[in-house]
PDB file of C-alpha atoms in Angstrom:
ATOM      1  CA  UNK A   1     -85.797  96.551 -75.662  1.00 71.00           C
ATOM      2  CA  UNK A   2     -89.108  95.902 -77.251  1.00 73.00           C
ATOM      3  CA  UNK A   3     -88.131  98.283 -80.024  1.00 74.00           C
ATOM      4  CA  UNK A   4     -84.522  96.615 -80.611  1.00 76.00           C
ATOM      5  CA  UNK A   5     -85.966  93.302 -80.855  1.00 77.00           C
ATOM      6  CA  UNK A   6     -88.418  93.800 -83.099  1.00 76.00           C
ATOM      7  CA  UNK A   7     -86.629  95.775 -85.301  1.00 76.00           C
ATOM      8  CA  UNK A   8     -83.814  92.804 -84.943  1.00 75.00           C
ATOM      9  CA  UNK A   9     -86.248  90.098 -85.943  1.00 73.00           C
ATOM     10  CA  UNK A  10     -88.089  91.586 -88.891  1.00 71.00           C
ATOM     11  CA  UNK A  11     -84.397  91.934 -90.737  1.00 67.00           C
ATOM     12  CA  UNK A  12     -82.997  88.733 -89.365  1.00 65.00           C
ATOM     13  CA  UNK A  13     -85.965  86.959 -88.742  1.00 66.00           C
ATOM     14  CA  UNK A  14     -87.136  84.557 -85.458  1.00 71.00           C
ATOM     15  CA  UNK A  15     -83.762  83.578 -83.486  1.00 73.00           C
ATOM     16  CA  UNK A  16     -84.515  80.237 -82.088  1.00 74.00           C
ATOM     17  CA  UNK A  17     -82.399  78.607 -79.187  1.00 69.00           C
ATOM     18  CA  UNK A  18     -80.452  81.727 -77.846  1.00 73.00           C
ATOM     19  CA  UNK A  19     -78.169  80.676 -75.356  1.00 74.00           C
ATOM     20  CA  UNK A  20     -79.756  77.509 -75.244  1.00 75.00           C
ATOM     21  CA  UNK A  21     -83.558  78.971 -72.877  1.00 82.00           C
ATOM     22  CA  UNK A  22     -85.450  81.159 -75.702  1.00 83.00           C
ATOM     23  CA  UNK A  23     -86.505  82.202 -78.786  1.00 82.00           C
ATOM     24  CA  UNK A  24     -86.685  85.948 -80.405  1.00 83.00           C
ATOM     25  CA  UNK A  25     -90.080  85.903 -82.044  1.00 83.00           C
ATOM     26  CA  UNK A  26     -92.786  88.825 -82.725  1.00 80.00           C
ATOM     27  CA  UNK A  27     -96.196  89.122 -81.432  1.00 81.00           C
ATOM     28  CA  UNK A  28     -98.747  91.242 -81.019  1.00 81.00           C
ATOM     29  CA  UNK A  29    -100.411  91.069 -77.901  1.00 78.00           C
ATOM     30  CA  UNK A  30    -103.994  92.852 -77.181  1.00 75.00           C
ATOM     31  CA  UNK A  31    -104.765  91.344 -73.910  1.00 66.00           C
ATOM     32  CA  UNK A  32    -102.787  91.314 -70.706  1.00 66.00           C
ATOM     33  CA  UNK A  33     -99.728  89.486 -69.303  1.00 60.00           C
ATOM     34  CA  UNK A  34     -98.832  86.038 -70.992  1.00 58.00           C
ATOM     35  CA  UNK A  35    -101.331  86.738 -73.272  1.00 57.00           C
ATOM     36  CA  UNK A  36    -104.643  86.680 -71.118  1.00 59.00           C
ATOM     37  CA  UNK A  37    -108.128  88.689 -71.750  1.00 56.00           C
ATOM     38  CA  UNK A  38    -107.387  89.077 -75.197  1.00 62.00           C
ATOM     39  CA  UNK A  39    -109.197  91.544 -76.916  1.00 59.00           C
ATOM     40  CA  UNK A  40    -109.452  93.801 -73.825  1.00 62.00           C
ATOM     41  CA  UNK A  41    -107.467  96.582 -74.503  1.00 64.00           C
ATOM     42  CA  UNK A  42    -109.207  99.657 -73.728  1.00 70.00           C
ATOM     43  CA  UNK A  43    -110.214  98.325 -69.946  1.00 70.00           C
ATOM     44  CA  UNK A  44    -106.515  96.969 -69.502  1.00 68.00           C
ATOM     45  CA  UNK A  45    -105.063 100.427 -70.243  1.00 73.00           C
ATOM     46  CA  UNK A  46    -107.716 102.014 -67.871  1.00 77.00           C
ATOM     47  CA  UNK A  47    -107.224  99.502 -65.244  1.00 79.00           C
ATOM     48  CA  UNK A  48    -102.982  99.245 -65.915  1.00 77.00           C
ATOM     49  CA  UNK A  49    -103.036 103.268 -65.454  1.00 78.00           C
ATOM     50  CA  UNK A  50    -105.317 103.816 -62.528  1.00 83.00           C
ATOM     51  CA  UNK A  51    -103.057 100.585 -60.553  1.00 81.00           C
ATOM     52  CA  UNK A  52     -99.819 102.416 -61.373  1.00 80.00           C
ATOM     53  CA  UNK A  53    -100.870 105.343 -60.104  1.00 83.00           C
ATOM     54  CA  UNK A  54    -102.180 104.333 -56.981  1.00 80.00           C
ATOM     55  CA  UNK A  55     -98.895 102.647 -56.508  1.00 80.00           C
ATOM     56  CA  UNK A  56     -96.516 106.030 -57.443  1.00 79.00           C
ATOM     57  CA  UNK A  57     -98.652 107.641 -54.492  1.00 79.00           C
ATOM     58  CA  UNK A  58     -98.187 104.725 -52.063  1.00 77.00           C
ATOM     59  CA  UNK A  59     -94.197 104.457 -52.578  1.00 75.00           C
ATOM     60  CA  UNK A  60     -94.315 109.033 -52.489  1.00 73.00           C
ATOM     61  CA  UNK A  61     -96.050 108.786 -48.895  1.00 74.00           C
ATOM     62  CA  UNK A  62     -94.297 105.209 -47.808  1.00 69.00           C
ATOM     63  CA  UNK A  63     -91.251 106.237 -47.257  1.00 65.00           C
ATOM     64  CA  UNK A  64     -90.847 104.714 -43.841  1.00 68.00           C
ATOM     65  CA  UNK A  65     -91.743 101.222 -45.225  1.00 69.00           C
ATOM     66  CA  UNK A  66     -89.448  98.565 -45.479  1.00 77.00           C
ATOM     67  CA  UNK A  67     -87.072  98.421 -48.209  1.00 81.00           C
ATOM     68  CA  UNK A  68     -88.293  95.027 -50.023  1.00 84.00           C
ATOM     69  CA  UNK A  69     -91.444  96.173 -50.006  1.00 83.00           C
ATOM     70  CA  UNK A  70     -90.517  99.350 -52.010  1.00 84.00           C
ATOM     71  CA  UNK A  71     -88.221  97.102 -54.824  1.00 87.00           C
ATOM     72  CA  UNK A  72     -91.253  94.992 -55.025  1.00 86.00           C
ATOM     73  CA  UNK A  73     -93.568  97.977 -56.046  1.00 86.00           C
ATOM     74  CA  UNK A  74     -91.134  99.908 -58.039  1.00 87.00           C
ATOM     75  CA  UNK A  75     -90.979  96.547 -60.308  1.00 90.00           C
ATOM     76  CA  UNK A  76     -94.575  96.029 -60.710  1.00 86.00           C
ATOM     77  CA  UNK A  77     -94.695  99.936 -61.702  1.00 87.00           C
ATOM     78  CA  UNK A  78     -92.160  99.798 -64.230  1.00 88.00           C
ATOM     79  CA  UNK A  79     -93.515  96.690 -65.636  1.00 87.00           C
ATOM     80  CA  UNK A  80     -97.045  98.557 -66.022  1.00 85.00           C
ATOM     81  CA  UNK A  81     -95.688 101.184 -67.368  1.00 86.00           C
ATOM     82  CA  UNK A  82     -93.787  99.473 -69.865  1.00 85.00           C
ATOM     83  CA  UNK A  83     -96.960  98.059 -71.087  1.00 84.00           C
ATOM     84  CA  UNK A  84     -99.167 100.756 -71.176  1.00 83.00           C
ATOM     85  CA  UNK A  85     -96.867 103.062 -73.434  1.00 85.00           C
ATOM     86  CA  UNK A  86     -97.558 100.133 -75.946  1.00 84.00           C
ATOM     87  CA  UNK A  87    -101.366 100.173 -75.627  1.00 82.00           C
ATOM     88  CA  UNK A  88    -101.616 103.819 -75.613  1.00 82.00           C
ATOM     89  CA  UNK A  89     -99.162 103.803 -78.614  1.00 83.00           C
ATOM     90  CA  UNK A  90    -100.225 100.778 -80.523  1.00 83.00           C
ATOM     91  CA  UNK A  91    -103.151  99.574 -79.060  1.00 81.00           C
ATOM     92  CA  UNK A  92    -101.580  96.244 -78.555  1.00 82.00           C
ATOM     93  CA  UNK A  93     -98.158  94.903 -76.050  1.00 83.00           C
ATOM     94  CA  UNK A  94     -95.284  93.938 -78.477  1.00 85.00           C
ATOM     95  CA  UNK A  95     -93.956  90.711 -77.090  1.00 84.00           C
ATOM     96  CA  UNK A  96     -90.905  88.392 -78.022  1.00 81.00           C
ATOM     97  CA  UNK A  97     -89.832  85.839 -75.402  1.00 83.00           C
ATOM     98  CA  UNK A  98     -90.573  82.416 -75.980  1.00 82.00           C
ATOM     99  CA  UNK A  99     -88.785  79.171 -73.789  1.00 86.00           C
ATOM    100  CA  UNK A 100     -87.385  76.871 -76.757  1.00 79.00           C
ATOM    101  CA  UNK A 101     -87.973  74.247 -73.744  1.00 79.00           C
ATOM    102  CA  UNK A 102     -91.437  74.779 -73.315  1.00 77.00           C
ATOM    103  CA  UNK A 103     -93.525  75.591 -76.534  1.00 76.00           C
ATOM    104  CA  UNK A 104     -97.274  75.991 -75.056  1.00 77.00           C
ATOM    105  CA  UNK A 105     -95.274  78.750 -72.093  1.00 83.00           C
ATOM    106  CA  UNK A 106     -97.363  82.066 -73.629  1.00 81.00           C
ATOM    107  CA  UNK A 107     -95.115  85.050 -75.305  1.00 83.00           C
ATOM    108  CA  UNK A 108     -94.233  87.331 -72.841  1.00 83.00           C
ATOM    109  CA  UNK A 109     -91.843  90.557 -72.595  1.00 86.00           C
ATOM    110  CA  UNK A 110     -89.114  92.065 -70.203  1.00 86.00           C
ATOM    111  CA  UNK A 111     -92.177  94.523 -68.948  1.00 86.00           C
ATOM    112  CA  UNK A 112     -94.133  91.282 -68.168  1.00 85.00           C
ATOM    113  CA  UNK A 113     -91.072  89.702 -65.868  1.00 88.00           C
ATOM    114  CA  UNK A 114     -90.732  92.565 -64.245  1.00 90.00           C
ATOM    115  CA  UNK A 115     -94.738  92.808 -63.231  1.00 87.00           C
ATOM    116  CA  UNK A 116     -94.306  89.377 -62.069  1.00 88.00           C
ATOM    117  CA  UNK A 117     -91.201  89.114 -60.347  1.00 91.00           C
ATOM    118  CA  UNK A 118     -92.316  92.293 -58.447  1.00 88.00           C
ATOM    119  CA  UNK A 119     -95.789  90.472 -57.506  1.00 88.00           C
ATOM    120  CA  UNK A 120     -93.636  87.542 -56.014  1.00 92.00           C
ATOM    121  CA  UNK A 121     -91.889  89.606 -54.246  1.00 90.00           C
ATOM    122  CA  UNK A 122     -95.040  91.561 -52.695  1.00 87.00           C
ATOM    123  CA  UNK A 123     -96.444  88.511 -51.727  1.00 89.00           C
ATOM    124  CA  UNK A 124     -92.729  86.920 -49.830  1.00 91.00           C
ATOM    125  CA  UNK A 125     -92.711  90.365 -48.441  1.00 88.00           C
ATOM    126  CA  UNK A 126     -96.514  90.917 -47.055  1.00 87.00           C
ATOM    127  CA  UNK A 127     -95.966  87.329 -45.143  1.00 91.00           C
ATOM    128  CA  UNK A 128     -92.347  88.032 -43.452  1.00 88.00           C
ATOM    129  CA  UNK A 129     -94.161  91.384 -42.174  1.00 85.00           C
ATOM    130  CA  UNK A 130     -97.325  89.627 -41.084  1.00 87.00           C
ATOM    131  CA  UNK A 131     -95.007  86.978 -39.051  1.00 89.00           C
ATOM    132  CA  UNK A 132     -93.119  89.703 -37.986  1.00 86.00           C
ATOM    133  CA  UNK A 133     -95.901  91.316 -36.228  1.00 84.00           C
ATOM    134  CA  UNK A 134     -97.633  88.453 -34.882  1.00 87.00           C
ATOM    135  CA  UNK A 135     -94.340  88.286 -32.961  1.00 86.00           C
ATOM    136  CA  UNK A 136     -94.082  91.500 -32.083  1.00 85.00           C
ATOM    137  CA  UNK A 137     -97.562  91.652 -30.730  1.00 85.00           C
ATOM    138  CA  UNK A 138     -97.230  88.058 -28.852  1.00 84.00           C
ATOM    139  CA  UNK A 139     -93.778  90.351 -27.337  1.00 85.00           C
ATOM    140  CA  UNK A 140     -95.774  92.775 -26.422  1.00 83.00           C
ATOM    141  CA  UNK A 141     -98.667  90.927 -25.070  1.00 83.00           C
ATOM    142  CA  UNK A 142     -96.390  88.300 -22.817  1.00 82.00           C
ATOM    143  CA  UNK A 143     -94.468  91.656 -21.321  1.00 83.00           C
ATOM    144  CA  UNK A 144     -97.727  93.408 -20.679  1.00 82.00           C
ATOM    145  CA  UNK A 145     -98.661  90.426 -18.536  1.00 81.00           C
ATOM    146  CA  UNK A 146     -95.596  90.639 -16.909  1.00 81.00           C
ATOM    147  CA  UNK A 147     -95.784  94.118 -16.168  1.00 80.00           C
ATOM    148  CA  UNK A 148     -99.231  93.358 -14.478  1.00 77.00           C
ATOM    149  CA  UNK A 149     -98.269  90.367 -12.428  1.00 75.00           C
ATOM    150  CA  UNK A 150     -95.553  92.679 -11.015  1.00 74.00           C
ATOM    151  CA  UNK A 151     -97.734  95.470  -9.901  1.00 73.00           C
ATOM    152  CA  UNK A 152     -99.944  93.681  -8.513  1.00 67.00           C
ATOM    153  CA  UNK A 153     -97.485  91.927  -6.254  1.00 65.00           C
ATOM    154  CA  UNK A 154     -95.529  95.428  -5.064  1.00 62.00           C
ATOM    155  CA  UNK A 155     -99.395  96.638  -4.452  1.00 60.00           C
ATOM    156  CA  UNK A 156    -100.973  94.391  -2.806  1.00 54.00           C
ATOM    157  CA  UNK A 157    -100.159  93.198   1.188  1.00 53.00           C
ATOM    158  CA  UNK A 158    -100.382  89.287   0.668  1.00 51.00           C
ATOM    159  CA  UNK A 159    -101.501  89.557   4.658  1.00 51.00           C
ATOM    160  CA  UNK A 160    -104.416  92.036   3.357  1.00 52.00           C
ATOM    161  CA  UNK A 161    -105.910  89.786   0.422  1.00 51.00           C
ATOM    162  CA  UNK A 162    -108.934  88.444   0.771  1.00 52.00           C
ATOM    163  CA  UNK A 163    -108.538  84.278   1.530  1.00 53.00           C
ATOM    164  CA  UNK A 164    -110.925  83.369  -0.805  1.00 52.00           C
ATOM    165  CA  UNK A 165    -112.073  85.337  -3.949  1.00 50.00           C
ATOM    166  CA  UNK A 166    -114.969  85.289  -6.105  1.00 52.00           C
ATOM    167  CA  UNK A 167    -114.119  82.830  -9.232  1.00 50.00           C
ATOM    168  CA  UNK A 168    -116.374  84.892 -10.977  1.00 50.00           C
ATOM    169  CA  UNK A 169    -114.216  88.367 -10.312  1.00 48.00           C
ATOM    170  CA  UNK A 170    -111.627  88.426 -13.524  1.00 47.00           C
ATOM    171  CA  UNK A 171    -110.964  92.091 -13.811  1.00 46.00           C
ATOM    172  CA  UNK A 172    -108.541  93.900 -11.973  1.00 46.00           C
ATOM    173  CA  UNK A 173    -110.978  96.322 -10.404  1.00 48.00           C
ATOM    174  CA  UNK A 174    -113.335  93.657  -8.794  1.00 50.00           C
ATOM    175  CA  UNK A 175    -109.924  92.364  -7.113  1.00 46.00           C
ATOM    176  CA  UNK A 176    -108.840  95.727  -5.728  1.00 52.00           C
ATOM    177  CA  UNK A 177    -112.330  96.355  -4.306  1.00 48.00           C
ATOM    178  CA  UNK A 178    -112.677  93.247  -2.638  1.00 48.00           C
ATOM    179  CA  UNK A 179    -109.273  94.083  -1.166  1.00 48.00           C
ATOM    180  CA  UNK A 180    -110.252  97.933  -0.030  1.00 57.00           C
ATOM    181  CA  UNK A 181    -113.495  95.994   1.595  1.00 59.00           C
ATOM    182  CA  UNK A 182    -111.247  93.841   3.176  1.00 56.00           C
ATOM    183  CA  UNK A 183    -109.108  96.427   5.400  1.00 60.00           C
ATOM    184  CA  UNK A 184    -111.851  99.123   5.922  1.00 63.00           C
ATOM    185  CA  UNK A 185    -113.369  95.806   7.547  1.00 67.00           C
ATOM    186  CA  UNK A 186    -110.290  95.135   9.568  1.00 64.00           C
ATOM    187  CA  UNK A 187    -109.960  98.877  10.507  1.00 64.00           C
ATOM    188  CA  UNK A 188    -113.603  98.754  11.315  1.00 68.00           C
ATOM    189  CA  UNK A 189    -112.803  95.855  13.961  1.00 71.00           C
ATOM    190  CA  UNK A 190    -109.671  97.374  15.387  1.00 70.00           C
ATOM    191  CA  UNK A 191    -111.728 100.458  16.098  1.00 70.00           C
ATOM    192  CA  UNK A 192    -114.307  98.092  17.716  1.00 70.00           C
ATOM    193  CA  UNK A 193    -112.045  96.166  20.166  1.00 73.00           C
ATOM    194  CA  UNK A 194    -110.005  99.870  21.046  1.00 73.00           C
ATOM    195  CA  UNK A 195    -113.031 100.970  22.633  1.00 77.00           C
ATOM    196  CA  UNK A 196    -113.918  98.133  24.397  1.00 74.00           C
ATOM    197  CA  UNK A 197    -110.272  98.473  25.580  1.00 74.00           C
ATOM    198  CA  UNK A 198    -110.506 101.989  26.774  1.00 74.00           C
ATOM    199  CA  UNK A 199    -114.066 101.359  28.461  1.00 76.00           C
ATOM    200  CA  UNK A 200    -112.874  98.700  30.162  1.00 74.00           C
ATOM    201  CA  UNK A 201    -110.011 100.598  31.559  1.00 72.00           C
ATOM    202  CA  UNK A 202    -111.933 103.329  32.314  1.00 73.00           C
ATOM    203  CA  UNK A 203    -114.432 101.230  34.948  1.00 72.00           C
ATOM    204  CA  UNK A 204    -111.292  99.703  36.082  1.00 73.00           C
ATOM    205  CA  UNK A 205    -109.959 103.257  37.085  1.00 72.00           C
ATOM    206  CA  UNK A 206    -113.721 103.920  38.231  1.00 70.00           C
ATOM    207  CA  UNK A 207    -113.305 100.972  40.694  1.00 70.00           C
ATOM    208  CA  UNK A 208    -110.076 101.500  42.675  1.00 70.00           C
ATOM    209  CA  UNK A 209    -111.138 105.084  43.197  1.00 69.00           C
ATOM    210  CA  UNK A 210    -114.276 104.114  44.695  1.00 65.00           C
ATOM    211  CA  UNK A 211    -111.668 101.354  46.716  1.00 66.00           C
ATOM    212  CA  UNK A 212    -109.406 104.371  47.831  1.00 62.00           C
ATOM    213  CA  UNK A 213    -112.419 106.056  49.141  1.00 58.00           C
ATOM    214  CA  UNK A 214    -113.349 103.448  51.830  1.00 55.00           C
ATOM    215  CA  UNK A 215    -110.244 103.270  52.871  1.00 51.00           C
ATOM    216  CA  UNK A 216    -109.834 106.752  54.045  1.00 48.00           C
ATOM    217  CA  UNK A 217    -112.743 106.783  56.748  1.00 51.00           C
ATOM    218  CA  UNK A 218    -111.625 103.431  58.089  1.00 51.00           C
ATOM    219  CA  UNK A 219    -108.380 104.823  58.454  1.00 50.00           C
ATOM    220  CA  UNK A 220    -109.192 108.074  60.159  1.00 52.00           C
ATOM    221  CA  UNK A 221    -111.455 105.762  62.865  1.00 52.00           C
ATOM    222  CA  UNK A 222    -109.002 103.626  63.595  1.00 55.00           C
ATOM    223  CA  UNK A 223    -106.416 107.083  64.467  1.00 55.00           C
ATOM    224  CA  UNK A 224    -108.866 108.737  66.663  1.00 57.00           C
ATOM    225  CA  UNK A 225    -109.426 104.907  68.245  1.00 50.00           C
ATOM    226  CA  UNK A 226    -105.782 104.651  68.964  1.00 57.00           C
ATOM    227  CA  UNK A 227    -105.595 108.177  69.909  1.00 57.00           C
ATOM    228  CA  UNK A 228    -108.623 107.602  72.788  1.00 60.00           C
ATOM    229  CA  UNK A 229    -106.070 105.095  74.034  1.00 55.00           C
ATOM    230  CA  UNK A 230    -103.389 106.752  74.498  1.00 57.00           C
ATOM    231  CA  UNK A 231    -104.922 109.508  75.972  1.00 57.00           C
ATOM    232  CA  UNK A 232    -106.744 107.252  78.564  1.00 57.00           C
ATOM    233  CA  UNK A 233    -103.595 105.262  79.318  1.00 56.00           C
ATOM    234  CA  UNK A 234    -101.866 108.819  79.848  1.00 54.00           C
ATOM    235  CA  UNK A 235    -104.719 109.820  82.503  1.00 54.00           C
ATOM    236  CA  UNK A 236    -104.211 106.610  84.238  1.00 52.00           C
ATOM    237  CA  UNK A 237    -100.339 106.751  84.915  1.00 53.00           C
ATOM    238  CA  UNK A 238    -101.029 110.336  86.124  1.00 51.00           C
ATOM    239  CA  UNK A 239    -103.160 109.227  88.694  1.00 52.00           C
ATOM    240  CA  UNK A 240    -101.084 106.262  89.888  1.00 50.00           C
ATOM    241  CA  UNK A 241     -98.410 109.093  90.315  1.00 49.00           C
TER     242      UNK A 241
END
């Protein structure tokens, strides 16, 4: 294009007003974009070549990246390259776009629009993926919550939790310790109040066999007594007879 045009205006000379938004005009530009850092040509090129580089590496290993994000790079590398073919070549950017409607806009090129369309786009696209995954984390945070709440409601017994907790404990693990302390306490106490149990049962047991005991002799007395009787009652019928 930059060859076409140029070639165009030298035999036809400056077109002004096409289609009513620019002019055709020729200039030599030896700085950057829009005609800034003139006179810097040598560190442009360097700086132009070592950018579009770094970018043809990016888009060869970013292949999983989202497709705007890919348009937007491919423009700004075309538009750099564009440009630095004319420094290399010339030592200047040939540039021929002016707005009729706005005299003081600086003399740009198709390479230029490109560079600067594709930087637009970079910058829409780096701040839809940055909401994007502000979301996705706050997703992922909020479930993660959830997921926690839940577990510790299917783990814990609310009638083993400790009544009143430590303001102080925020982690997870302070929480489950207090509640382990909590039922080898209450295991501790049953243990406590089963032996009392069983001794107390046991001197129970010790007592009404020590009750059964008496009662034998008595009752083997009070046999032989009636037995005495009888016999003497016997002995005294006999001798009425």
């Amino acid at each position: 294009s930059k060859k076409y045009v140029w070639n165009f205006v030298d035999q036809n000379g400056v077109q002004e007003n096409v289609i009513g938004l620019f002019n055709l005009v020729k200039v030599k530009n030896e700085g950057a974009g829009f005609g800034i850092f003139q006179g810097k040509t040598i560190g442009l090129t360097i700086i132009t070549f070592i950018v579009v580089i770094a970018i043809c590496v990016y888009l060869f290993f970013a292949l999983k990246e989202t497709e705007w994000l890919r348009i937007s790079l491919v423009f700004i590398t075309a538009g750099g390259i564009g440009n630095i073919v004319d420094r290399i070549a010339f030592g200047y950017v040939r540039d021929f776009i002016q707005f009729s409607f706005w005299d003081s806009f600086p003399v740009f090129n198709i390479a230029d629009s490109f560079v600067t369309v594709g930087a637009f786009m970079l910058v829409v696209v780096l701040i839809v993926m940055l909401v994007k995954e502000g979301k996705k984390n706050q997703k992922e945070f909020e479930e993660e919550q959830k997921n926690v709440a839940s577990n510790e409601h299917e783990q814990i017994d609310p009638l083993d939790a400790p009544i009143n907790l430590n303001p102080m404990m925020k982690s997870q693990n302070d929480y489950s310790f207090v509640v382990s302390e909590k039922k080898d306490e209450k295991v501790e106490q049953n243990d406590v109040k089963n032996t009392e149990e069983n001794t107390q049962n046991s001197a129970e047991n010790s007592q009404k066999s020590a009750e059964n005991s008496n009662d034998i002799p008595q009752n083997d007395t009070q046999n032989q007594v009636e037995s005495t009787a009888e016999n003497t009652d016997g002995e005294k019928n006999a001798d009425k007879e």
